[in-house]
Amino acid sequence: MDARLPYRMRSIVFIGFMGVGKTTIGELVAKKLLRDFVDIDKEIEKDFHLSIPEIFQTFGEPAFRDKERELIFSVCKRPLQVISLGGGAFLQSAVRQFCLAHCIVFYLDMTWDSWKERINVIVDNRPVLQGRTMEDIEKVFHERKAIYSLHNSKFDIGDWDAEGMAEYIVDTIKLSWDLYD
Ligand code: S3P
């Protein structure tokens, strides 16, 4: 028997590179769908009582990834939420498989040229970007695209503002409920 939730009740998960707007758009989508919003990075910080840079510094990235996976497993099987994952969560194949089996996964994509304009506001609290050259970061950006290629729907941020993007995503979700239920 398929123990998964009916399609319409499944939580919606946003994935994509650091700083593309997963949290901003996720919060707007949650509001429009009258669902709770969960930011996995915030949950990790609450659990450790530390900021993400402090967690990386004190316990190291592997401890961060273990907690990230554990929280995703517990949060993502609950129904009717909108969830934003940290940009590295999909590096773990168990996370990819779990989210694709139990949720509806939306990939927010952006071109490198648009993303690199944001680097200055992003880098300070993103330990995985620190100490890297622009060339290194560009390489990671393109490598990560391969892991995000597993998703249910992809949206190119392009010139959209967050409100317009959220509106468009909500329309798409409602259409998919009609199609797949
Ligand atoms: C990370 C992305 C961050 C956060 C952590 C690691 C990554 O989340 O989880 O700093 O490896 O891509 P955002 O994508 O919300 O910045």
Short mmCIF file of C-alpha atoms and ligand atoms in Angstrom, two decimals:
data_model
loop_
_atom_site.label_atom_id
_atom_site.label_comp_id
_atom_site.label_asym_id
_atom_site.label_seq_id
_atom_site.Cartn_x
_atom_site.Cartn_y
_atom_site.Cartn_z
CA MET A 1 0.00 0.00 0.00
CA ASP A 2 1.21 3.56 -0.73
CA ALA A 3 1.50 5.21 2.71
CA ARG A 4 2.20 8.64 1.24
CA LEU A 5 -0.13 11.57 1.73
CA PRO A 6 -2.65 12.44 -0.99
CA TYR A 7 -1.02 14.84 -3.47
CA ARG A 8 -3.03 17.90 -2.37
CA MET A 9 -1.98 17.45 1.27
CA ARG A 10 1.73 17.02 0.62
CA SER A 11 4.03 19.71 1.90
CA ILE A 12 5.67 22.01 -0.63
CA VAL A 13 9.45 22.19 -0.49
CA PHE A 14 11.66 24.90 -2.00
CA ILE A 15 15.20 24.05 -3.07
CA GLY A 16 17.89 26.07 -4.84
CA PHE A 17 21.25 27.77 -4.35
CA MET A 18 21.98 30.01 -1.37
CA GLY A 19 20.41 33.43 -1.58
CA VAL A 20 18.00 32.84 -4.48
CA GLY A 21 15.00 33.71 -2.28
CA LYS A 22 13.67 30.34 -1.07
CA THR A 23 12.64 31.75 2.31
CA THR A 24 11.10 34.97 0.97
CA ILE A 25 9.10 33.19 -1.73
CA GLY A 26 8.26 30.25 0.56
CA GLU A 27 6.78 32.58 3.19
CA LEU A 28 4.64 34.34 0.57
CA VAL A 29 3.43 31.04 -0.90
CA ALA A 30 2.57 29.74 2.59
CA LYS A 31 0.54 32.88 3.31
CA LYS A 32 -1.37 32.60 0.04
CA LEU A 33 -2.14 28.91 0.63
CA LEU A 34 -2.96 29.47 4.34
CA ARG A 35 -0.26 26.98 5.32
CA ASP A 36 2.45 27.06 7.98
CA PHE A 37 5.94 27.98 6.80
CA VAL A 38 9.05 26.19 8.09
CA ASP A 39 12.60 27.31 7.37
CA ILE A 40 14.85 24.30 8.04
CA ASP A 41 17.90 26.53 8.68
CA LYS A 42 15.96 28.36 11.42
CA GLU A 43 14.95 25.01 12.97
CA ILE A 44 18.59 23.89 13.00
CA GLU A 45 19.61 27.16 14.69
CA LYS A 46 16.88 26.72 17.31
CA ASP A 47 17.99 23.19 17.98
CA PHE A 48 21.65 24.13 18.53
CA HIS A 49 20.85 27.52 20.11
CA LEU A 50 23.52 28.88 17.74
CA SER A 51 23.68 30.67 14.40
CA ILE A 52 24.68 28.65 11.32
CA PRO A 53 28.21 30.14 11.18
CA GLU A 54 28.62 29.26 14.88
CA ILE A 55 27.39 25.69 14.29
CA PHE A 56 29.90 25.23 11.45
CA GLN A 57 32.66 26.69 13.56
CA THR A 58 31.91 24.79 16.77
CA PHE A 59 30.70 21.39 15.55
CA GLY A 60 31.75 21.30 11.88
CA GLU A 61 29.77 20.82 8.67
CA PRO A 62 29.10 17.05 9.17
CA ALA A 63 27.21 17.74 12.44
CA PHE A 64 25.24 20.48 10.67
CA ARG A 65 24.34 18.06 7.80
CA ASP A 66 23.27 15.31 10.24
CA LYS A 67 20.92 17.68 12.05
CA GLU A 68 19.68 19.08 8.74
CA ARG A 69 18.78 15.57 7.51
CA GLU A 70 17.16 14.58 10.80
CA LEU A 71 14.96 17.69 10.84
CA ILE A 72 14.01 17.37 7.18
CA PHE A 73 12.89 13.77 7.78
CA SER A 74 10.67 14.81 10.67
CA VAL A 75 9.29 18.08 9.22
CA CYS A 76 8.77 17.04 5.60
CA LYS A 77 6.48 14.11 6.27
CA ARG A 78 3.95 16.36 8.00
CA PRO A 79 1.08 17.50 5.77
CA LEU A 80 0.12 20.95 4.51
CA GLN A 81 3.28 22.95 5.09
CA VAL A 82 5.54 25.09 2.96
CA ILE A 83 9.22 24.38 3.70
CA SER A 84 12.44 26.06 2.67
CA LEU A 85 15.58 23.88 2.63
CA GLY A 86 19.13 25.17 2.91
CA GLY A 87 20.93 25.17 -0.42
CA GLY A 88 23.14 22.20 0.50
CA ALA A 89 20.41 19.90 1.85
CA PHE A 90 19.86 18.20 -1.51
CA LEU A 91 23.52 17.14 -1.57
CA GLN A 92 22.43 14.22 0.60
CA SER A 93 20.80 11.57 -1.54
CA ALA A 94 18.64 10.39 1.39
CA VAL A 95 17.19 13.92 1.62
CA ARG A 96 16.53 14.04 -2.15
CA GLN A 97 14.78 10.68 -2.10
CA PHE A 98 12.73 11.51 0.98
CA CYS A 99 11.53 14.90 -0.25
CA LEU A 100 10.68 13.63 -3.73
CA ALA A 101 8.71 10.72 -2.23
CA HIS A 102 6.75 12.69 0.37
CA CYS A 103 6.53 16.32 -0.84
CA ILE A 104 6.19 18.47 -3.94
CA VAL A 105 9.63 19.90 -4.69
CA PHE A 106 10.04 23.30 -6.37
CA TYR A 107 13.45 24.33 -7.63
CA LEU A 108 14.12 28.08 -7.73
CA ASP A 109 16.79 28.67 -10.35
CA MET A 110 18.79 31.75 -11.28
CA THR A 111 21.56 32.52 -13.77
CA TRP A 112 25.11 32.92 -12.48
CA ASP A 113 25.17 36.51 -13.81
CA SER A 114 22.12 37.49 -11.73
CA TRP A 115 23.25 35.53 -8.67
CA LYS A 116 26.75 37.03 -8.51
CA GLU A 117 25.19 40.48 -8.03
CA ARG A 118 23.89 39.20 -4.67
CA ILE A 119 27.17 37.82 -3.33
CA ASN A 120 27.96 40.73 -1.01
CA VAL A 121 24.73 40.42 0.95
CA ILE A 122 24.93 36.63 1.09
CA VAL A 123 28.51 35.76 1.96
CA ASP A 124 28.73 36.91 5.60
CA ASN A 125 26.46 34.25 7.10
CA ARG A 126 27.15 31.47 4.57
CA PRO A 127 30.20 29.52 5.85
CA VAL A 128 30.38 27.36 2.70
CA LEU A 129 31.13 30.48 0.64
CA GLN A 130 33.79 31.91 2.90
CA GLY A 131 37.45 31.78 1.93
CA ARG A 132 36.56 30.91 -1.68
CA THR A 133 37.41 32.82 -4.81
CA MET A 134 34.68 33.93 -7.21
CA GLU A 135 35.85 31.16 -9.60
CA ASP A 136 35.43 28.53 -6.84
CA ILE A 137 31.95 29.80 -6.04
CA GLU A 138 30.96 29.76 -9.71
CA LYS A 139 32.13 26.13 -9.92
CA VAL A 140 30.03 25.17 -6.86
CA PHE A 141 27.08 27.08 -8.32
CA HIS A 142 27.19 25.01 -11.53
CA GLU A 143 27.90 21.70 -9.73
CA ARG A 144 24.90 22.25 -7.48
CA LYS A 145 22.63 22.67 -10.53
CA ALA A 146 23.07 18.94 -11.18
CA ILE A 147 21.79 18.01 -7.72
CA TYR A 148 18.82 20.39 -8.00
CA SER A 149 17.87 18.81 -11.33
CA LEU A 150 15.79 16.29 -9.35
CA HIS A 151 12.59 18.20 -8.62
CA ASN A 152 8.90 18.30 -9.51
CA SER A 153 8.82 21.83 -10.88
CA LYS A 154 11.41 24.45 -11.74
CA PHE A 155 11.06 28.23 -11.80
CA ASP A 156 13.55 30.67 -13.25
CA ILE A 157 13.61 33.71 -11.01
CA GLY A 158 14.70 35.98 -13.89
CA ASP A 159 13.30 39.48 -13.46
CA TRP A 160 10.32 38.40 -11.35
CA ASP A 161 9.73 40.13 -8.04
CA ALA A 162 9.02 37.86 -5.05
CA GLU A 163 5.30 38.69 -4.93
CA GLY A 164 4.78 37.98 -8.65
CA MET A 165 6.79 34.78 -8.41
CA ALA A 166 4.80 33.55 -5.40
CA GLU A 167 1.53 34.32 -7.20
CA TYR A 168 2.68 32.38 -10.25
CA ILE A 169 3.84 29.41 -8.14
CA VAL A 170 0.54 29.28 -6.24
CA ASP A 171 -1.38 29.21 -9.55
CA THR A 172 0.85 26.36 -10.74
CA ILE A 173 0.33 24.42 -7.50
CA LYS A 174 -3.45 24.77 -7.74
CA LEU A 175 -3.40 23.61 -11.34
CA SER A 176 -1.31 20.57 -10.41
CA TRP A 177 -3.77 19.67 -7.62
CA ASP A 178 -6.57 19.56 -10.21
CA LEU A 179 -4.43 17.53 -12.59
CA TYR A 180 -2.98 14.95 -10.20
CA ASP A 181 -5.61 14.38 -7.53
C1 S3P B 1 24.10 26.04 2.75
C2 S3P B 1 23.05 26.89 2.56
C3 S3P B 1 22.47 27.70 3.63
C4 S3P B 1 22.66 27.00 4.98
C5 S3P B 1 24.11 26.66 5.20
C6 S3P B 1 24.67 25.76 4.11
C7 S3P B 1 24.67 25.33 1.58
O1 S3P B 1 21.08 27.93 3.41
O2 S3P B 1 21.87 25.84 5.06
O3 S3P B 1 24.83 27.87 5.27
O4 S3P B 1 25.51 24.41 1.74
O5 S3P B 1 24.27 25.65 0.43
P1 S3P B 1 20.49 28.96 2.28
O6 S3P B 1 20.42 28.20 1.00
O7 S3P B 1 19.16 29.31 2.81
O8 S3P B 1 21.42 30.10 2.22
#
